[in-house]
Coordinates of C-alpha atoms and ligand atoms in Angstrom, one line a residue:
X1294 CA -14.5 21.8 11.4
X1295 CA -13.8 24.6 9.5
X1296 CA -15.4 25.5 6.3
X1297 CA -14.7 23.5 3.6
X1298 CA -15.7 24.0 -0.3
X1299 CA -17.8 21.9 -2.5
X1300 CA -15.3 21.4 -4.9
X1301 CA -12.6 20.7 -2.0
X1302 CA -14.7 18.2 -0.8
X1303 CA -15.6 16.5 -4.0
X1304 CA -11.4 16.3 -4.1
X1305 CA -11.3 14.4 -0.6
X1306 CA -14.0 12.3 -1.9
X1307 CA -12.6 11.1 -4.6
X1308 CA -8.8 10.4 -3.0
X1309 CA -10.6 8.6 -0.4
X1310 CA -12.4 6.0 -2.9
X1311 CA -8.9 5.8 -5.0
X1312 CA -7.2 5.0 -2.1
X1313 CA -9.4 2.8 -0.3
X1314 CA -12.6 2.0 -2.5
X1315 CA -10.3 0.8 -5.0
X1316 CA -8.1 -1.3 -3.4
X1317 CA -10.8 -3.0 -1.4
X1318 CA -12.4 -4.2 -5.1
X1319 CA -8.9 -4.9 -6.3
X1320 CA -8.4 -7.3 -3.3
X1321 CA -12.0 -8.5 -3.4
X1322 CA -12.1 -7.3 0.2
X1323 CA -15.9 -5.7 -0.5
X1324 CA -18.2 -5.8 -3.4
X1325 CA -18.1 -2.7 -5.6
X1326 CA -21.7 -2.2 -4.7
X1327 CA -21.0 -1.9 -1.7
X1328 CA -18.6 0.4 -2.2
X1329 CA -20.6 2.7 -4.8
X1330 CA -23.6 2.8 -1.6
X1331 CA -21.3 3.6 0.6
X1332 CA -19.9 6.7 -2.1
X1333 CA -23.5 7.3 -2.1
X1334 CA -23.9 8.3 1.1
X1335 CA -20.7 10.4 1.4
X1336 CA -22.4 12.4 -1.8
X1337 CA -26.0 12.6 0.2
X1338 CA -23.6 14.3 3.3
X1339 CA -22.1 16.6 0.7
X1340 CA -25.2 17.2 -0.9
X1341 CA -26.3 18.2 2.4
X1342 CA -23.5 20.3 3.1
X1343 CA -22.3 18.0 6.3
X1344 CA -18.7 16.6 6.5
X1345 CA -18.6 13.1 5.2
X1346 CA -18.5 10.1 7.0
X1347 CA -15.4 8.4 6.3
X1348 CA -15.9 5.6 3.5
X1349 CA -14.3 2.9 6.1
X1350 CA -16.5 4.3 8.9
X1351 CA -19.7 3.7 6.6
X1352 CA -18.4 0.3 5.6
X1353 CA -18.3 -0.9 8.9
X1354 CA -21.5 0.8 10.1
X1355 CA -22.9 -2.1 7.4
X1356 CA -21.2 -4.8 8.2
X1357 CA -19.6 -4.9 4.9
X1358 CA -15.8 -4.9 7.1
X1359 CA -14.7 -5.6 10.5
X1360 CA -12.9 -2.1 12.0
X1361 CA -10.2 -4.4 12.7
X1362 CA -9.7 -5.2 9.1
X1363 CA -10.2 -1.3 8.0
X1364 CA -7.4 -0.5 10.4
X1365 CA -5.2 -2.9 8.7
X1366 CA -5.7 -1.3 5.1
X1367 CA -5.0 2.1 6.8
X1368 CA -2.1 1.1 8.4
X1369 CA -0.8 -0.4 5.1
X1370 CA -2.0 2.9 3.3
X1371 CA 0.3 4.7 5.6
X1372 CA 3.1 2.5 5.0
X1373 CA 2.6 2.2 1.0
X1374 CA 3.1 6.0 1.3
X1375 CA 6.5 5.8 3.4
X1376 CA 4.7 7.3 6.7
X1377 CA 5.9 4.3 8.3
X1378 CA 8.8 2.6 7.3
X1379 CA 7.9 -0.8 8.7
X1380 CA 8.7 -4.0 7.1
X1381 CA 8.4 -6.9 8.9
X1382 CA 10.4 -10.1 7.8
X1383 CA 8.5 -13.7 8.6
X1384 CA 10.4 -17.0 7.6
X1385 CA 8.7 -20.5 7.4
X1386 CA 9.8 -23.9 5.9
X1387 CA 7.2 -25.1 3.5
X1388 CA 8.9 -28.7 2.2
X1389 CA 12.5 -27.6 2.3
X1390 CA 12.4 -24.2 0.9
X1391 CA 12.8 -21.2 3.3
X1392 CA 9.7 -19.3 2.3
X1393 CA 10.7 -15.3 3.2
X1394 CA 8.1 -13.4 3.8
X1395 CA 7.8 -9.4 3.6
X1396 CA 5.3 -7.3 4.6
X1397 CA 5.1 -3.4 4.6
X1398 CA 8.2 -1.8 2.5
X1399 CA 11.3 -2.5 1.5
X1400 CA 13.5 0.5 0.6
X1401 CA 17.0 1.9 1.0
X1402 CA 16.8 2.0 4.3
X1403 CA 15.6 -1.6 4.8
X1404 CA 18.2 -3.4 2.6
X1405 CA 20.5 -4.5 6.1
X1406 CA 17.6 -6.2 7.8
X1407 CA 16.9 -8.4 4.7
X1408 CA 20.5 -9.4 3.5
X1409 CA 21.1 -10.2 7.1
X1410 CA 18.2 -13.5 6.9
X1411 CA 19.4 -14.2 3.3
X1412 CA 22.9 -14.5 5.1
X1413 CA 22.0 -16.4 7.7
X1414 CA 19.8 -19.0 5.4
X1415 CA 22.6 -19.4 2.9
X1416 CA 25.0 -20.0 6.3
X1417 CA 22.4 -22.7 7.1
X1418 CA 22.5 -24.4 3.9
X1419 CA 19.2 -23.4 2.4
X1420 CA 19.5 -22.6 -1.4
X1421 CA 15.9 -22.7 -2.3
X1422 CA 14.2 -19.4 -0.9
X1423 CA 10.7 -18.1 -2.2
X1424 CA 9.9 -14.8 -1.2
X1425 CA 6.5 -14.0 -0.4
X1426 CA 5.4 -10.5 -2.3
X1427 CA 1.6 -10.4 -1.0
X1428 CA 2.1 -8.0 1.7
X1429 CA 5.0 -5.8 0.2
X1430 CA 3.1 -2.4 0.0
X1431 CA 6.2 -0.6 -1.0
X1432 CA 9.4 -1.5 -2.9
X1433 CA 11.8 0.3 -4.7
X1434 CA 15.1 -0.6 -7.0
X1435 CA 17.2 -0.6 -3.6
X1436 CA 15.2 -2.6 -2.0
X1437 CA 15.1 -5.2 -4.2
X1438 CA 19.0 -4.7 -5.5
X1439 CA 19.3 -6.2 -1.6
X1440 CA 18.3 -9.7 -3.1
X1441 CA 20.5 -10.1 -6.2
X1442 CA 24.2 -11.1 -4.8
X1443 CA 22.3 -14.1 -3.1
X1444 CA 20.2 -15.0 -6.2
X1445 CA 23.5 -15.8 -7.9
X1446 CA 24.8 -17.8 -4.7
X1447 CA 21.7 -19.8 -4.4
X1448 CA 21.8 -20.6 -7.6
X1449 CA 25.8 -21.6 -7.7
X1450 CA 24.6 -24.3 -4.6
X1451 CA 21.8 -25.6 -7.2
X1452 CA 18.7 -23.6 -5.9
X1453 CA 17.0 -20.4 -6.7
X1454 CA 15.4 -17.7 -5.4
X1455 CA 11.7 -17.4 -6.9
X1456 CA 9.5 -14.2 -6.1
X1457 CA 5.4 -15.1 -6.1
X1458 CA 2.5 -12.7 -5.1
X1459 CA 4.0 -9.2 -6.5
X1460 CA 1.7 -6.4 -6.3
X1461 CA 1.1 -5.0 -9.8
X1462 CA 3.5 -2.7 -9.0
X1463 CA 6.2 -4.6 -7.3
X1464 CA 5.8 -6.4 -10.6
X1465 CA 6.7 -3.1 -12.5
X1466 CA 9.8 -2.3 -10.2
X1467 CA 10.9 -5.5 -11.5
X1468 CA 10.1 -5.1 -15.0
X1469 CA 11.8 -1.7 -14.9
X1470 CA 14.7 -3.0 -13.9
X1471 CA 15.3 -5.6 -16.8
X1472 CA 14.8 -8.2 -14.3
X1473 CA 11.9 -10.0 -15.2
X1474 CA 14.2 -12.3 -17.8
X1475 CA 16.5 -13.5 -15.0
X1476 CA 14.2 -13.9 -12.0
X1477 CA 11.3 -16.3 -11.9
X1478 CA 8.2 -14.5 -10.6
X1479 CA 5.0 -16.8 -9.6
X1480 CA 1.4 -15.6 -9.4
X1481 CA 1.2 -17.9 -6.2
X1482 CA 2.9 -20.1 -3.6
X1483 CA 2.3 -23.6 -5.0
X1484 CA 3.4 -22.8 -8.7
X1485 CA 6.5 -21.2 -6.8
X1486 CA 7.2 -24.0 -5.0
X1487 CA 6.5 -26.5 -7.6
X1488 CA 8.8 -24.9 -9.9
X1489 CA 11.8 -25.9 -7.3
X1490 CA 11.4 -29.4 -8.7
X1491 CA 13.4 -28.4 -11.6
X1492 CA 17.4 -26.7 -11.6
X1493 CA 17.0 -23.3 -13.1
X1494 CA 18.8 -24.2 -16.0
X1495 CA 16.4 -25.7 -17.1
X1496 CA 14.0 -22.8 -17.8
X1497 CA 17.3 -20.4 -18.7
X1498 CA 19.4 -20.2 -22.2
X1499 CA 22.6 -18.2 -22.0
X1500 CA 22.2 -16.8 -19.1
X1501 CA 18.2 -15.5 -19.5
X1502 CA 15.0 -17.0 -18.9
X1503 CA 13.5 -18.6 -22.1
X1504 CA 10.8 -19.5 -24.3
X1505 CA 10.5 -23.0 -25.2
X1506 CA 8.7 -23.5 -28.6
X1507 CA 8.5 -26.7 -31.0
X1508 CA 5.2 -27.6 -33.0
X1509 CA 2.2 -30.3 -32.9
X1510 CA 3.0 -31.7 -36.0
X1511 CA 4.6 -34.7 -36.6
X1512 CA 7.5 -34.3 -38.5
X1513 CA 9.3 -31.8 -35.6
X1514 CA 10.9 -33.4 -33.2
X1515 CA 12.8 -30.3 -32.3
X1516 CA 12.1 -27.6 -30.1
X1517 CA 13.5 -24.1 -30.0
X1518 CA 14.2 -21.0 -28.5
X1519 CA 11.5 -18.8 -29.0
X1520 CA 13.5 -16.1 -30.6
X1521 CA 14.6 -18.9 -33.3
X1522 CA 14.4 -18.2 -36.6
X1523 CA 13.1 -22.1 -37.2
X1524 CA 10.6 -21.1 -34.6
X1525 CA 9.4 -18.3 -35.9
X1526 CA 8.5 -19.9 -38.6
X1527 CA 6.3 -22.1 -37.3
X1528 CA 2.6 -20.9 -37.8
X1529 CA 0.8 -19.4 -34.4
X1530 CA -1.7 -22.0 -34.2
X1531 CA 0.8 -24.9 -34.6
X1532 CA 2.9 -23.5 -31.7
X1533 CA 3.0 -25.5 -28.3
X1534 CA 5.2 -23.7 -25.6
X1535 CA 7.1 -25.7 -23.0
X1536 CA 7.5 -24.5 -19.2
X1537 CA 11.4 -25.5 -19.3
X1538 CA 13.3 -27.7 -21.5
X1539 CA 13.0 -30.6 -19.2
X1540 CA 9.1 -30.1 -20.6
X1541 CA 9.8 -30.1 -23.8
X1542 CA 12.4 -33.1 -23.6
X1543 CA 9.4 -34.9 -21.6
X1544 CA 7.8 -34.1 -24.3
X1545 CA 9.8 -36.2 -27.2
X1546 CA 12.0 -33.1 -28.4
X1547 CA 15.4 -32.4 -28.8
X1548 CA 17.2 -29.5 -29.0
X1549 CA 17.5 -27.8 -32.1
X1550 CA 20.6 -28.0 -33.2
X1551 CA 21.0 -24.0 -34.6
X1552 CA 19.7 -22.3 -31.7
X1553 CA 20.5 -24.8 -29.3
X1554 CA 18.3 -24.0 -26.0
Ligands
ZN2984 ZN1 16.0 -23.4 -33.2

């Protein structure tokens, strides 16, 4: 090893919790104490001018993570930063919707692999896809411009396609792209597939996703678009927001008759 500076190492030290102290805490993988000791000892090797052990190496010295599982992260580290370009595509049937699911990184140069299966499950009849965003280190506005011509068709045969699991910054790619009022995105599976149950019309208005508003009170039995002037009139505390309009029409409301949702 050659000689390294204090301040050069104080650098490493601190990409190396950001990378992986970090995202360990994020996922809940290990406790931030754990993590803090293990920064600890990297500062006690620096302290004593020694090379420091790596923060995974220390980790699994105490127990705190299999190396299997440490490998993994690496791996996924290596991918999230386009070292690898792997993306592996799994497909499973969870109650009759083909649930996609995509690990590694999607980019430009993985938009072929992933519009082949949504070809070949719109050639099987299935219009009801989730796709499964847990494991999607990577993804970029190509990538995810591969899904939006079969959006549409599933939702021309009466299905969707719903997104659940979206890293925070998956979620921004989306977002970004002016997206997020046309695409249903799900913090998990379940609410994913639960929200099959329903067409999509019923949670869009003129061709966007919507806000369904009306009010406790009595003497409404209307309920709006969000954006409604009538709605906005209605005080904050009074408001009761409806998942679709099938909620709010479950709920003993019609449709107001100037916005009309
Ligand atoms: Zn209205």
């Amino acid at each position: 090893m050659g000689y390294t500076s204090g301040q050069q190492m104080n650098r490493n030290l601190k990409d190396t919790y950001h990378k992986l102290g970090e995202l360990l805490v994020r996922r809940n993988l290990a406790p931030s104490e754990a993590i803090d000791e293990a920064l600890a000892v990297q500062r006690l090797h620096i302290g004593q001018k020694r090379t420091p052990q790596r923060l995974g190496e220390i980790l699994i010295e105490r127990k705190v993570l299999s190396r299997r599982l440490v490998q993994e992260i690496l791996q996924e580290q290596q991918v999230g930063r386009g070292e690898k370009r792997i993306l592996k595509i799994g497909l499973r049937d969870a109650e009759g919707v083909a649930v996609v699911v995509l690990e590694g990184r999607l980019d430009e140069t993985k938009e072929k692999p992933v519009t082949q299966i949504f070809e070949r499950l719109m050639n099987r009849g299935f219009a009801r896809i989730a796709v499964d965003c847990s494991r999607l280190v990577y993804l970029d506005s190509h990538g995810i411009s591969s899904f939006m011509a079969y959006i549409d068709e599933a939702r021309a045969r009466g299905g969707d396609m719903k997104f659940f699991s979206l890293t925070p910054e998956a979620g921004f790619v989306v977002k970004r792209l002016g997206l997020g009022n046309f695409v249903q995105t799900f913090a998990k599976e379940d609410e994913a597939l639960k929200a099959f149950e329903l067409p999509i019309d019923e949670y869009m208005s003129r061709g966007a996703l919507a806000e369904y508003v009306s009010t406790d009170s009595r003497s409404s039995r209307v309920f709006h678009l969000s954006y409604c002037n009538d709605a906005q009139r209605i005080r904050e505390k009074d408001r009761i927001y409806y998942e679709s309009k099938w909620h709010a029409r479950d709920a003993g409301k019609l449709g107001c008759k100037r916005c009309k949702p």
